[in-house]
């Protein structure tokens, strides 16, 4: 495969055409904040936190879905990008109902960590306090839509990895929300296998285990890497199938 | 009010919060003795002063703006203080006080006084001397300009100590590096 050369934050780097700018940045220890991206899931460019500047283009591009080109000049941490990243976190905070002090994932939350990373001292936009719902009908888990940032990681892991496709996105604007099946209660979903993958990949306290107390729950996403790698290497496929 | 000495005049105010932030203030323990030498506490729920004084150097405000009296107080505080500091997550984001915001006032009063009552469930009698709830509990900075924000539910005694010292030195404390921590 051909190798491309490009510049990220003044560093010359090399890349393969099928990698993303985010992959390349990570390989070169350049940190770009992300929220909807998760290694092992197909990137959708939903959260826009990973936006980067590309010389010659007036548009900002999400690093997680943009491929490299020969000679590309990329900047990942300009004042303009920092301003927008902070604004995204402020909007996420004002569009949900976040009370960290009583949240199951307090101190283990990707949204909190991003808030600290962008220096979110206070939110300049008026809080919307939207009327979101909570569904505790599933036997082992709860979805608390107050804490949802609509990253769609749950949608993708359930569809791409578990193969159950329980979750979908319904509604628009402030009414946009994650729904089970055709907008059923989660407990009524025949498709859900109770595998818990959506709960583990959820970056916030929106998907949680029943019985977990304030600040008790830590998410663990390493399992995804093992499943995806094993699948690529066809580790579960019998010898006969591999040969034929 | 005439100044009796040249010590910085500090106030603390309790709006829609659980008083946990004030408890954290007391958690400064023996450092309070040092503080007592260096400041004059001119108004606080910890002191018996009826009216918020003029000419305050620093006011720490706990809690969200939740009822009409809170709103009235927020404006008095702003008018009479050089620095206004949001003390704790309820003042900064609404936090736990804002949990009620999804429900109407009628719903929450019914929930509190009837559904959750152990004995004699009944709606409170309406006195016009008791402050009315605002439709929502909202952060202090949505009502008045705030100079500094102390995060945490509650902020730690160390955090408050740091803020007090910075302010006494005439600096607006910057917390984003060490003390930025919600929850
Ligand atoms: S999901 Fe994260 S940001 Fe939201 S309340 Fe929970 S800990 Fe706080
Ligand atoms: S528990 Fe598993 S099957 Fe059920 S919704 Fe979550 S990822 Fe899908
Ligand atoms: S429930 Fe969690 S994983 Fe799903 S979209 Fe919301 S924040 Fe993302
Ligand atoms: S991580 Fe790239 S858009 Fe969300």
Tab-separated table of N, CA and C in Angstrom, chain A residues 15-115:
chain	number	residue	atom	x	y	z
A	15	UNK	N	1.491	8.162	6.575
A	15	UNK	CA	0.189	7.548	6.834
A	15	UNK	C	-0.219	6.669	5.673
A	16	UNK	N	-1.103	5.717	5.967
A	16	UNK	CA	-1.692	4.905	4.896
A	16	UNK	C	-3.015	5.549	4.499
A	17	UNK	N	-3.386	5.419	3.218
A	17	UNK	CA	-4.592	6.119	2.740
A	17	UNK	C	-5.872	5.689	3.453
A	18	UNK	N	-5.928	4.478	4.006
A	18	UNK	CA	-7.186	4.036	4.621
A	18	UNK	C	-7.266	4.371	6.114
A	19	UNK	N	-6.260	5.059	6.629
A	19	UNK	CA	-6.347	5.489	8.028
A	19	UNK	C	-7.120	6.805	8.108
A	20	UNK	N	-7.522	7.178	9.326
A	20	UNK	CA	-8.155	8.492	9.493
A	20	UNK	C	-7.120	9.454	10.098
A	21	UNK	N	-7.423	10.744	10.018
A	21	UNK	CA	-6.510	11.725	10.620
A	21	UNK	C	-6.382	11.475	12.121
A	22	UNK	N	-7.477	10.971	12.731
A	22	UNK	CA	-7.421	10.679	14.167
A	22	UNK	C	-6.446	9.533	14.452
A	23	UNK	N	-6.526	8.443	13.647
A	23	UNK	CA	-5.577	7.325	13.804
A	23	UNK	C	-4.146	7.847	13.718
A	24	UNK	N	-3.913	8.655	12.694
A	24	UNK	CA	-2.541	9.118	12.430
A	24	UNK	C	-2.056	9.997	13.585
A	25	UNK	N	-2.936	10.875	14.065
A	25	UNK	CA	-2.566	11.734	15.189
A	25	UNK	C	-2.207	10.868	16.400
A	26	UNK	N	-3.030	9.872	16.695
A	26	UNK	CA	-2.768	9.013	17.859
A	26	UNK	C	-1.453	8.266	17.713
A	27	UNK	N	-1.183	7.757	16.507
A	27	UNK	CA	0.087	7.045	16.303
A	27	UNK	C	1.275	7.962	16.577
A	28	UNK	N	1.075	9.246	16.409
A	28	UNK	CA	2.179	10.194	16.599
A	28	UNK	C	2.067	10.968	17.910
A	29	UNK	N	1.318	10.391	18.857
A	29	UNK	CA	1.153	10.995	20.184
A	29	UNK	C	0.618	12.414	20.149
A	30	UNK	N	-0.222	12.689	19.177
A	30	UNK	CA	-0.889	13.994	19.147
A	30	UNK	C	-2.304	13.771	19.663
A	31	UNK	N	-2.654	14.503	20.703
A	31	UNK	CA	-3.925	14.267	21.373
A	31	UNK	C	-5.029	15.114	20.735
A	32	UNK	N	-6.086	14.477	20.299
A	32	UNK	CA	-7.265	15.202	19.802
A	32	UNK	C	-8.454	14.716	20.634
A	33	UNK	N	-9.223	15.636	21.239
A	33	UNK	CA	-10.348	15.172	22.060
A	33	UNK	C	-11.431	14.508	21.205
A	34	UNK	N	-12.044	13.456	21.746
A	34	UNK	CA	-13.112	12.743	21.032
A	34	UNK	C	-14.215	12.403	22.018
A	35	UNK	N	-15.400	12.129	21.492
A	35	UNK	CA	-16.483	11.652	22.352
A	35	UNK	C	-17.243	10.515	21.668
A	36	UNK	N	-17.637	10.725	20.389
A	36	UNK	CA	-18.411	9.664	19.726
A	36	UNK	C	-17.504	8.567	19.203
A	37	UNK	N	-16.235	8.867	18.969
A	37	UNK	CA	-15.304	7.844	18.488
A	37	UNK	C	-15.017	6.822	19.578
A	38	UNK	N	-14.948	5.540	19.173
A	38	UNK	CA	-14.452	4.517	20.092
A	38	UNK	C	-13.767	3.462	19.242
A	39	UNK	N	-12.525	3.126	19.592
A	39	UNK	CA	-11.800	2.114	18.828
A	39	UNK	C	-12.635	0.851	18.754
A	40	UNK	N	-12.874	0.369	17.546
A	40	UNK	CA	-13.661	-0.856	17.378
A	40	UNK	C	-15.046	-0.598	16.793
A	41	UNK	N	-15.491	0.666	16.823
A	41	UNK	CA	-16.789	1.008	16.227
A	41	UNK	C	-16.568	1.854	14.974
A	42	UNK	N	-17.513	1.788	14.046
A	42	UNK	CA	-17.411	2.594	12.831
A	42	UNK	C	-17.660	4.058	13.193
A	43	UNK	N	-16.771	4.943	12.709
A	43	UNK	CA	-16.894	6.367	13.061
A	43	UNK	C	-18.026	7.035	12.295
A	44	UNK	N	-18.749	7.921	12.977
A	44	UNK	CA	-19.855	8.617	12.335
A	44	UNK	C	-19.704	10.141	12.365
A	45	UNK	N	-18.709	10.656	13.066
A	45	UNK	CA	-18.496	12.112	13.094
A	45	UNK	C	-19.649	12.857	13.733
A	46	UNK	N	-20.200	12.340	14.828
A	46	UNK	CA	-21.407	12.932	15.405
A	46	UNK	C	-21.137	14.085	16.365
A	47	UNK	N	-20.071	13.998	17.161
A	47	UNK	CA	-19.924	14.963	18.256
A	47	UNK	C	-19.165	16.219	17.857
A	48	UNK	N	-18.348	16.146	16.836
A	48	UNK	CA	-17.553	17.275	16.291
A	48	UNK	C	-16.443	17.764	17.229
A	49	UNK	N	-16.148	17.019	18.267
A	49	UNK	CA	-15.066	17.468	19.156
A	49	UNK	C	-13.708	17.324	18.500
A	50	UNK	N	-13.591	16.382	17.577
A	50	UNK	CA	-12.284	16.101	16.977
A	50	UNK	C	-12.010	16.978	15.768
A	51	UNK	N	-12.813	18.035	15.572
A	51	UNK	CA	-12.605	18.921	14.424
A	51	UNK	C	-11.154	19.399	14.337
A	52	UNK	N	-10.635	19.433	13.094
A	52	UNK	CA	-9.285	19.954	12.862
A	52	UNK	C	-9.335	20.954	11.707
A	53	UNK	N	-8.290	21.765	11.605
A	53	UNK	CA	-8.173	22.697	10.480
A	53	UNK	C	-7.282	22.069	9.418
A	54	UNK	N	-7.685	22.195	8.181
A	54	UNK	CA	-6.862	21.715	7.076
A	54	UNK	C	-6.547	22.899	6.178
A	55	UNK	N	-5.248	23.130	5.947
A	55	UNK	CA	-4.834	24.310	5.190
A	55	UNK	C	-5.464	24.292	3.798
A	56	UNK	N	-6.003	25.426	3.399
A	56	UNK	CA	-6.618	25.522	2.075
A	56	UNK	C	-8.096	25.205	2.080
A	57	UNK	N	-8.617	24.721	3.219
A	57	UNK	CA	-10.046	24.425	3.286
A	57	UNK	C	-10.711	25.341	4.296
A	58	UNK	N	-11.781	26.026	3.915
A	58	UNK	CA	-12.444	26.922	4.873
A	58	UNK	C	-13.218	26.127	5.923
A	59	UNK	N	-13.534	24.863	5.616
A	59	UNK	CA	-14.352	24.071	6.544
A	59	UNK	C	-13.488	23.353	7.555
A	60	UNK	N	-14.010	23.219	8.766
A	60	UNK	CA	-13.335	22.381	9.757
A	60	UNK	C	-13.780	20.933	9.501
A	61	UNK	N	-12.873	19.983	9.650
A	61	UNK	CA	-13.196	18.591	9.338
A	61	UNK	C	-13.029	17.710	10.574
A	62	UNK	N	-13.940	16.755	10.795
A	62	UNK	CA	-13.751	15.829	11.911
A	62	UNK	C	-12.598	14.852	11.622
A	63	UNK	N	-11.638	14.805	12.521
A	63	UNK	CA	-10.458	13.962	12.300
A	63	UNK	C	-10.833	12.483	12.220
A	64	UNK	N	-11.920	12.096	12.899
A	64	UNK	CA	-12.248	10.663	12.964
A	64	UNK	C	-12.828	10.127	11.671
A	65	UNK	N	-13.278	11.014	10.756
A	65	UNK	CA	-13.848	10.515	9.501
A	65	UNK	C	-13.134	11.081	8.274
A	66	UNK	N	-12.009	11.768	8.490
A	66	UNK	CA	-11.311	12.365	7.351
A	66	UNK	C	-10.052	11.566	7.027
A	67	UNK	N	-9.876	11.248	5.735
A	67	UNK	CA	-8.706	10.475	5.288
A	67	UNK	C	-7.572	11.427	4.924
A	68	UNK	N	-6.355	10.948	5.027
A	68	UNK	CA	-5.204	11.807	4.697
A	68	UNK	C	-5.034	11.969	3.189
A	69	UNK	N	-4.401	13.063	2.810
A	69	UNK	CA	-4.000	13.247	1.409
A	69	UNK	C	-2.550	13.689	1.368
A	70	UNK	N	-1.898	13.374	0.294
A	70	UNK	CA	-0.486	13.721	0.147
A	70	UNK	C	-0.314	15.238	0.328
A	71	UNK	N	0.613	15.611	1.200
A	71	UNK	CA	0.948	17.033	1.376
A	71	UNK	C	-0.018	17.816	2.253
A	72	UNK	N	-1.034	17.153	2.809
A	72	UNK	CA	-2.027	17.828	3.649
A	72	UNK	C	-1.347	18.516	4.852
A	73	UNK	N	-1.809	19.710	5.192
A	73	UNK	CA	-1.293	20.386	6.384
A	73	UNK	C	-2.442	20.526	7.394
A	74	UNK	N	-2.307	19.817	8.520
A	74	UNK	CA	-3.407	19.718	9.487
A	74	UNK	C	-3.017	20.409	10.788
A	75	UNK	N	-3.955	21.151	11.360
A	75	UNK	CA	-3.716	21.721	12.697
A	75	UNK	C	-4.811	21.246	13.641
A	76	UNK	N	-4.408	20.820	14.828
A	76	UNK	CA	-5.375	20.179	15.735
A	76	UNK	C	-5.692	20.995	16.976
A	77	UNK	N	-4.976	22.093	17.194
A	77	UNK	CA	-5.140	22.751	18.491
A	77	UNK	C	-5.061	24.275	18.400
A	78	UNK	N	-5.672	24.840	17.381
A	78	UNK	CA	-5.626	26.294	17.222
A	78	UNK	C	-6.636	26.952	18.153
A	79	UNK	N	-6.531	28.264	18.299
A	79	UNK	CA	-7.467	28.988	19.169
A	79	UNK	C	-8.903	28.814	18.696
A	80	UNK	N	-9.072	28.818	17.360
A	80	UNK	CA	-10.422	28.654	16.817
A	80	UNK	C	-11.001	27.292	17.220
A	81	UNK	N	-10.182	26.242	17.108
A	81	UNK	CA	-10.663	24.895	17.473
A	81	UNK	C	-10.972	24.809	18.967
A	82	UNK	N	-10.086	25.411	19.762
A	82	UNK	CA	-10.315	25.368	21.226
A	82	UNK	C	-11.621	26.056	21.572
A	83	UNK	N	-11.893	27.169	20.884
A	83	UNK	CA	-13.119	27.918	21.145
A	83	UNK	C	-14.346	27.053	20.822
A	84	UNK	N	-14.305	26.371	19.677
A	84	UNK	CA	-15.456	25.551	19.290
A	84	UNK	C	-15.612	24.334	20.198
A	85	UNK	N	-14.500	23.728	20.595
A	85	UNK	CA	-14.593	22.541	21.462
A	85	UNK	C	-15.248	22.908	22.794
A	86	UNK	N	-14.834	24.047	23.316
A	86	UNK	CA	-15.423	24.483	24.583
A	86	UNK	C	-16.918	24.731	24.399
A	87	UNK	N	-17.261	25.346	23.283
A	87	UNK	CA	-18.662	25.645	23.012
A	87	UNK	C	-19.483	24.353	22.899
A	88	UNK	N	-18.910	23.328	22.268
A	88	UNK	CA	-19.622	22.041	22.138
A	88	UNK	C	-19.913	21.464	23.518
A	89	UNK	N	-18.927	21.506	24.406
A	89	UNK	CA	-19.136	20.946	25.749
A	89	UNK	C	-20.174	21.779	26.504
A	90	UNK	N	-20.126	23.091	26.329
A	90	UNK	CA	-21.126	23.945	26.990
A	90	UNK	C	-22.528	23.611	26.495
A	91	UNK	N	-22.658	23.394	25.177
A	91	UNK	CA	-23.976	23.074	24.630
A	91	UNK	C	-24.445	21.711	25.130
A	92	UNK	N	-23.526	20.742	25.173
A	92	UNK	CA	-23.908	19.413	25.692
A	92	UNK	C	-24.377	19.523	27.137
A	93	UNK	N	-23.663	20.326	27.922
A	93	UNK	CA	-24.032	20.468	29.338
A	93	UNK	C	-25.392	21.138	29.475
A	94	UNK	N	-25.653	22.137	28.626
A	94	UNK	CA	-26.906	22.894	28.787
A	94	UNK	C	-28.100	22.156	28.193
A	95	UNK	N	-27.835	21.181	27.304
A	95	UNK	CA	-28.944	20.450	26.667
A	95	UNK	C	-29.358	19.195	27.416
A	96	UNK	N	-28.606	18.835	28.454
A	96	UNK	CA	-28.969	17.647	29.231
A	96	UNK	C	-29.333	18.064	30.634
A	97	UNK	N	-29.476	17.086	31.508
A	97	UNK	CA	-29.655	17.393	32.931
A	97	UNK	C	-28.546	16.654	33.674
A	98	UNK	N	-27.493	17.384	33.988
A	98	UNK	CA	-26.332	16.749	34.618
A	98	UNK	C	-26.186	17.227	36.053
A	99	UNK	N	-26.271	16.284	36.966
A	99	UNK	CA	-26.023	16.576	38.383
A	99	UNK	C	-24.943	15.601	38.838
A	100	UNK	N	-23.693	15.936	38.567
A	100	UNK	CA	-22.589	15.002	38.805
A	100	UNK	C	-22.605	14.451	40.230
A	101	UNK	N	-22.982	15.289	41.180
A	101	UNK	CA	-22.903	14.893	42.587
A	101	UNK	C	-23.761	13.664	42.887
A	102	UNK	N	-24.812	13.445	42.097
A	102	UNK	CA	-25.683	12.296	42.357
A	102	UNK	C	-25.681	11.326	41.176
A	103	UNK	N	-24.619	11.350	40.384
A	103	UNK	CA	-24.561	10.505	39.190
A	103	UNK	C	-23.711	9.265	39.452
A	104	UNK	N	-24.183	8.138	38.898
A	104	UNK	CA	-23.531	6.841	39.097
A	104	UNK	C	-22.090	6.820	38.569
A	105	UNK	N	-21.810	7.606	37.516
A	105	UNK	CA	-20.448	7.574	36.955
A	105	UNK	C	-19.598	8.783	37.368
A	106	UNK	N	-20.053	9.532	38.384
A	106	UNK	CA	-19.263	10.683	38.837
A	106	UNK	C	-17.793	10.282	39.024
A	107	UNK	N	-16.910	11.112	38.521
A	107	UNK	CA	-15.449	10.884	38.550
A	107	UNK	C	-14.958	9.822	37.576
A	108	UNK	N	-15.870	9.172	36.829
A	108	UNK	CA	-15.432	8.224	35.798
A	108	UNK	C	-16.183	8.522	34.506
A	109	UNK	N	-16.292	9.798	34.169
A	109	UNK	CA	-17.199	10.188	33.095
A	109	UNK	C	-16.424	10.901	31.997
A	110	UNK	N	-16.645	10.487	30.756
A	110	UNK	CA	-15.909	11.130	29.656
A	110	UNK	C	-16.338	12.581	29.446
A	111	UNK	N	-17.618	12.867	29.708
A	111	UNK	CA	-18.077	14.255	29.551
A	111	UNK	C	-17.410	15.162	30.594
A	112	UNK	N	-17.320	14.671	31.811
A	112	UNK	CA	-16.617	15.440	32.855
A	112	UNK	C	-15.165	15.681	32.438
A	113	UNK	N	-14.495	14.612	31.984
A	113	UNK	CA	-13.089	14.759	31.630
A	113	UNK	C	-12.901	15.771	30.506
A	114	UNK	N	-13.834	15.759	29.560
A	114	UNK	CA	-13.749	16.744	28.477
A	114	UNK	C	-13.991	18.152	29.019
A	115	UNK	N	-14.929	18.273	29.965
A	115	UNK	CA	-15.201	19.584	30.562
A	115	UNK	C	-13.936	20.130	31.220
